[in-house]
Coordinates of C-alpha atoms and ligand atoms in Angstrom, one line a residue:
X1164 CA 46.3 -42.7 29.9
X1165 CA 49.7 -41.9 28.6
X1166 CA 50.6 -41.4 24.9
X1167 CA 51.6 -44.4 22.9
X1168 CA 54.0 -43.9 20.1
X1169 CA 53.4 -45.5 16.7
X1170 CA 55.9 -46.0 13.9
X1171 CA 54.6 -47.0 10.4
X1172 CA 56.7 -49.0 8.0
X1173 CA 55.2 -49.4 4.5
X1174 CA 56.8 -50.8 1.4
X1175 CA 56.7 -53.6 -1.1
X1176 CA 57.1 -57.3 -0.4
X1177 CA 60.7 -58.3 0.3
X1178 CA 62.0 -54.9 1.2
X1179 CA 63.0 -56.2 4.6
X1180 CA 60.2 -54.6 6.5
X1181 CA 59.6 -57.4 9.0
X1182 CA 63.3 -58.1 9.7
X1183 CA 63.9 -54.4 10.3
X1184 CA 60.7 -53.8 12.2
X1185 CA 61.3 -56.8 14.5
X1186 CA 64.8 -55.6 15.3
X1187 CA 63.8 -52.0 15.9
X1188 CA 60.9 -53.1 18.1
X1189 CA 63.2 -55.2 20.2
X1190 CA 65.7 -52.4 20.5
X1191 CA 63.2 -49.8 21.5
X1192 CA 60.8 -52.0 23.5
X1193 CA 57.9 -51.5 21.1
X1194 CA 55.4 -54.1 20.0
X1195 CA 56.0 -55.3 16.5
X1196 CA 52.8 -55.6 14.5
X1197 CA 53.0 -57.5 11.2
X1198 CA 49.8 -56.6 9.4
X1199 CA 50.5 -58.7 6.4
X1200 CA 50.1 -61.7 8.7
X1201 CA 46.5 -60.7 9.3
X1202 CA 45.7 -60.6 5.6
X1203 CA 47.5 -63.9 5.2
X1204 CA 45.4 -65.5 8.0
X1205 CA 42.2 -64.4 6.3
X1206 CA 43.5 -65.7 2.9
X1207 CA 44.4 -69.0 4.6
X1208 CA 40.9 -69.2 6.0
X1209 CA 39.2 -68.7 2.7
X1210 CA 41.5 -71.2 1.0
X1211 CA 40.7 -73.7 3.7
X1212 CA 37.0 -73.4 3.2
X1213 CA 37.2 -73.4 -0.6
X1214 CA 36.3 -69.8 -1.2
X1215 CA 38.3 -68.2 -4.1
X1216 CA 40.1 -65.0 -3.3
X1217 CA 38.2 -63.1 -5.9
X1218 CA 34.8 -64.5 -4.8
X1219 CA 33.5 -61.4 -3.1
X1220 CA 30.0 -63.0 -2.5
X1221 CA 31.6 -65.9 -0.7
X1222 CA 33.9 -63.7 1.2
X1223 CA 31.1 -61.4 2.3
X1224 CA 29.1 -64.5 3.4
X1225 CA 31.8 -66.2 5.4
X1226 CA 34.0 -63.4 6.7
X1227 CA 32.4 -63.4 10.1
X1228 CA 33.2 -67.1 10.6
X1229 CA 36.9 -66.2 10.6
X1230 CA 38.0 -65.1 14.1
X1231 CA 41.5 -63.8 14.0
X1232 CA 43.6 -63.1 17.1
X1233 CA 47.1 -61.9 17.5
X1234 CA 49.3 -62.8 20.5
X1235 CA 52.9 -61.9 21.3
X1236 CA 55.4 -64.3 22.8
X1237 CA 56.6 -62.8 26.1
X1238 CA 60.0 -64.3 25.7
X1239 CA 61.1 -63.2 22.2
X1240 CA 58.3 -60.8 21.2
X1241 CA 57.3 -62.9 18.2
X1242 CA 53.8 -62.5 16.8
X1243 CA 51.5 -65.5 16.6
X1244 CA 48.4 -65.6 14.5
X1245 CA 45.4 -67.6 15.6
X1246 CA 42.6 -68.6 13.3
X1247 CA 39.6 -69.7 15.3
X1248 CA 41.9 -70.5 18.2
X1249 CA 44.4 -72.5 16.2
X1250 CA 48.0 -71.2 15.7
X1251 CA 48.5 -70.8 12.0
X1252 CA 51.7 -68.7 12.1
X1253 CA 53.7 -71.2 10.1
X1254 CA 51.0 -72.3 7.6
X1255 CA 50.4 -68.7 6.3
X1256 CA 54.0 -68.3 5.1
X1257 CA 53.7 -70.2 1.8
X1258 CA 54.0 -68.6 -1.7
X1259 CA 50.4 -69.8 -2.4
X1260 CA 49.1 -67.9 0.7
X1261 CA 51.1 -64.8 -0.4
X1262 CA 49.2 -64.7 -3.7
X1263 CA 45.9 -65.4 -2.1
X1264 CA 46.4 -62.8 0.6
X1265 CA 47.3 -60.2 -2.0
X1266 CA 44.1 -60.9 -3.9
X1267 CA 41.9 -61.0 -0.8
X1268 CA 43.4 -57.8 0.5
X1269 CA 42.2 -55.9 -2.6
X1270 CA 38.5 -56.0 -1.4
X1271 CA 37.2 -52.9 0.4
X1272 CA 35.1 -55.0 2.7
X1273 CA 38.2 -57.0 3.8
X1274 CA 40.3 -53.9 4.5
X1275 CA 37.4 -52.3 6.4
X1276 CA 36.9 -55.3 8.6
X1277 CA 40.6 -55.5 9.6
X1278 CA 41.0 -51.8 10.3
X1279 CA 39.9 -51.7 13.9
X1280 CA 41.9 -54.7 14.8
X1281 CA 45.1 -52.9 13.6
X1282 CA 44.2 -49.6 15.2
X1283 CA 43.3 -51.2 18.6
X1284 CA 46.8 -52.6 19.0
X1285 CA 48.2 -49.1 18.5
X1286 CA 45.9 -47.7 21.1
X1287 CA 47.3 -50.0 23.8
X1288 CA 51.0 -50.2 23.0
X1289 CA 53.9 -48.4 21.5
X1290 CA 54.0 -50.1 18.1
X1291 CA 56.1 -50.5 15.0
X1292 CA 53.6 -51.6 12.5
X1293 CA 54.5 -52.8 9.0
X1294 CA 52.3 -53.2 5.9
X1295 CA 51.3 -51.3 2.8
X1296 CA 48.8 -48.6 4.0
X1297 CA 49.8 -48.1 7.6
X1298 CA 51.0 -44.5 7.2
X1299 CA 48.3 -43.6 4.6
X1300 CA 45.2 -45.3 6.1
X1301 CA 45.6 -47.3 9.3
X1302 CA 47.6 -44.9 11.3
X1303 CA 47.7 -41.6 9.4
X1304 CA 48.8 -39.8 12.6
X1305 CA 51.8 -42.1 13.2
X1306 CA 54.7 -40.4 14.9
X1307 CA 57.1 -41.6 12.2
X1308 CA 56.4 -43.1 8.8
X1309 CA 59.0 -44.9 6.8
X1310 CA 58.7 -46.2 3.2
X1311 CA 61.1 -49.0 3.0
X1312 CA 62.1 -50.3 -0.4
X1313 CA 64.8 -51.9 -2.5
X1314 CA 65.1 -52.8 -6.2
X1315 CA 62.9 -55.8 -7.4
X1316 CA 66.1 -57.8 -8.1
X1317 CA 67.5 -57.3 -4.6
X1318 CA 64.1 -58.1 -3.0
X1319 CA 63.7 -61.2 -5.2
X1320 CA 67.2 -62.3 -4.3
X1321 CA 66.4 -62.0 -0.5
X1322 CA 63.2 -63.9 -0.9
X1323 CA 64.9 -66.6 -3.0
X1324 CA 67.6 -67.1 -0.4
X1325 CA 64.9 -67.3 2.3
X1326 CA 62.8 -69.9 0.3
X1327 CA 66.0 -72.0 -0.5
X1328 CA 66.8 -72.1 3.2
X1329 CA 63.4 -73.7 3.7
X1330 CA 64.1 -76.3 1.0
X1331 CA 62.2 -74.7 -1.9
X1332 CA 63.2 -75.6 -5.4
X1333 CA 61.7 -72.5 -7.1
X1334 CA 64.0 -70.7 -9.6
X1335 CA 65.2 -67.1 -9.1
X1336 CA 63.3 -66.1 -12.2
X1337 CA 60.1 -67.5 -10.8
X1338 CA 60.6 -65.6 -7.5
X1339 CA 61.4 -62.4 -9.4
X1340 CA 58.2 -62.7 -11.4
X1341 CA 56.2 -63.3 -8.2
X1342 CA 57.8 -60.1 -6.6
X1343 CA 56.9 -58.1 -9.7
X1344 CA 53.4 -59.5 -10.0
X1345 CA 52.7 -58.8 -6.3
X1346 CA 54.1 -55.3 -6.5
X1347 CA 51.9 -54.6 -9.4
X1348 CA 48.8 -56.0 -7.7
X1349 CA 49.5 -54.1 -4.4
X1350 CA 50.2 -50.8 -6.1
X1351 CA 47.4 -50.8 -8.7
X1352 CA 44.5 -52.0 -6.6
X1353 CA 41.7 -49.5 -6.2
X1354 CA 41.4 -49.6 -2.4
X1355 CA 44.3 -48.5 -0.2
X1356 CA 47.1 -49.2 -2.7
X1357 CA 50.7 -49.3 -1.6
X1358 CA 52.0 -45.8 -1.9
X1359 CA 54.6 -43.5 -0.5
X1360 CA 52.9 -40.4 0.9
X1361 CA 54.6 -37.0 1.5
X1362 CA 54.9 -37.7 5.1
X1363 CA 56.8 -41.0 4.6
X1364 CA 60.6 -41.0 5.0
X1365 CA 62.1 -43.0 2.1
X1366 CA 64.7 -45.6 2.9
X1367 CA 66.1 -47.5 0.0
X1368 CA 67.9 -50.6 1.4
X1369 CA 69.3 -51.9 -1.9
X1370 CA 72.9 -51.0 -1.0
X1371 CA 72.6 -51.0 2.8
X1372 CA 73.3 -53.7 5.4
X1373 CA 70.6 -54.6 7.9
X1374 CA 72.7 -53.0 10.6
X1375 CA 72.9 -49.7 8.7
X1376 CA 69.2 -49.6 8.1
X1377 CA 68.4 -50.3 11.7
X1378 CA 70.9 -47.7 12.9
X1379 CA 69.5 -45.1 10.5
X1380 CA 65.9 -45.7 11.3
X1381 CA 66.5 -46.2 15.0
X1382 CA 68.1 -42.8 15.3
X1383 CA 65.1 -41.1 13.6
X1384 CA 62.6 -42.9 15.9
X1385 CA 64.6 -42.0 19.0
X1386 CA 64.7 -38.4 18.0
X1387 CA 60.9 -38.2 17.2
X1388 CA 59.6 -40.4 19.9
X1389 CA 61.9 -39.5 22.8
X1390 CA 62.6 -43.1 23.7
Ligands
LIG2296 O1 53.6 -58.3 3.9 P1 53.1 -59.6 3.4 O2 53.8 -60.1 2.3 O3 53.0 -60.6 4.5 O4 51.6 -59.3 3.0 C1 50.7 -60.2 2.4 C2 49.7 -59.5 1.5 O5 48.8 -58.7 2.3 C3 50.4 -58.4 0.5 O6 50.5 -58.9 -0.8 C4 49.4 -57.3 0.5 C5 48.6 -57.5 1.7 N1 48.7 -56.4 2.7 C6 48.0 -55.3 2.6 O7 47.2 -55.2 1.6 N2 48.0 -54.3 3.6 C7 48.8 -54.4 4.6 N3 48.8 -53.5 5.5 C8 49.7 -55.6 4.7 C9 49.6 -56.6 3.8

């Protein structure tokens, strides 16, 4: 079996990971894997069955009832999340599920259960995988690791614009607080916290256009992965 390349993109919420990873994957012909969507699907499941995100006993008891599958659209490469065979790709994108996913993802049991699912994809495809602990835990031997970030204000502004486009009435201050709260939770949790390792290449997108970021990262991937 030939070698498959893997590119890890870690960083805080709203840094542009998914936009950049999607575009890069398309350009390079890699599979884009959004690992946050897996945590969101699990969070959505527990919310649906009335188990709180901190209730580790409930989570332990019911986690096996949650069957998550990932499929990619052949036409546009987009990732779809299935929860017990139902497509929940849209439902998992609310601010409420963001908060729940962040809390659920802090449990060691949860992270452990989702590890193989993420690694299996990388065994079968060239991947660009985005998340928080891809370079540090999930794919420590990834060919290229990026740490993509931007200031909290820039990230909150991007999320605010995105939410407004969907008709949300939330204020900018509220969105900024959510960004800061989620950063704090993701960076201070005991298990697999968001962190930049020595092998991550730092890319601060605060003053860069999407095109500049893609060109910069694309040239690094091409150089290292010979694609
Ligand atoms: O990237 P996102 O906003 O869709 O992620 C939702 C939550 O899932 C985020 O707050 C932290 C968690 N997450 C994680 O712990 N590890 C990952 N690899 C990806 C996401």
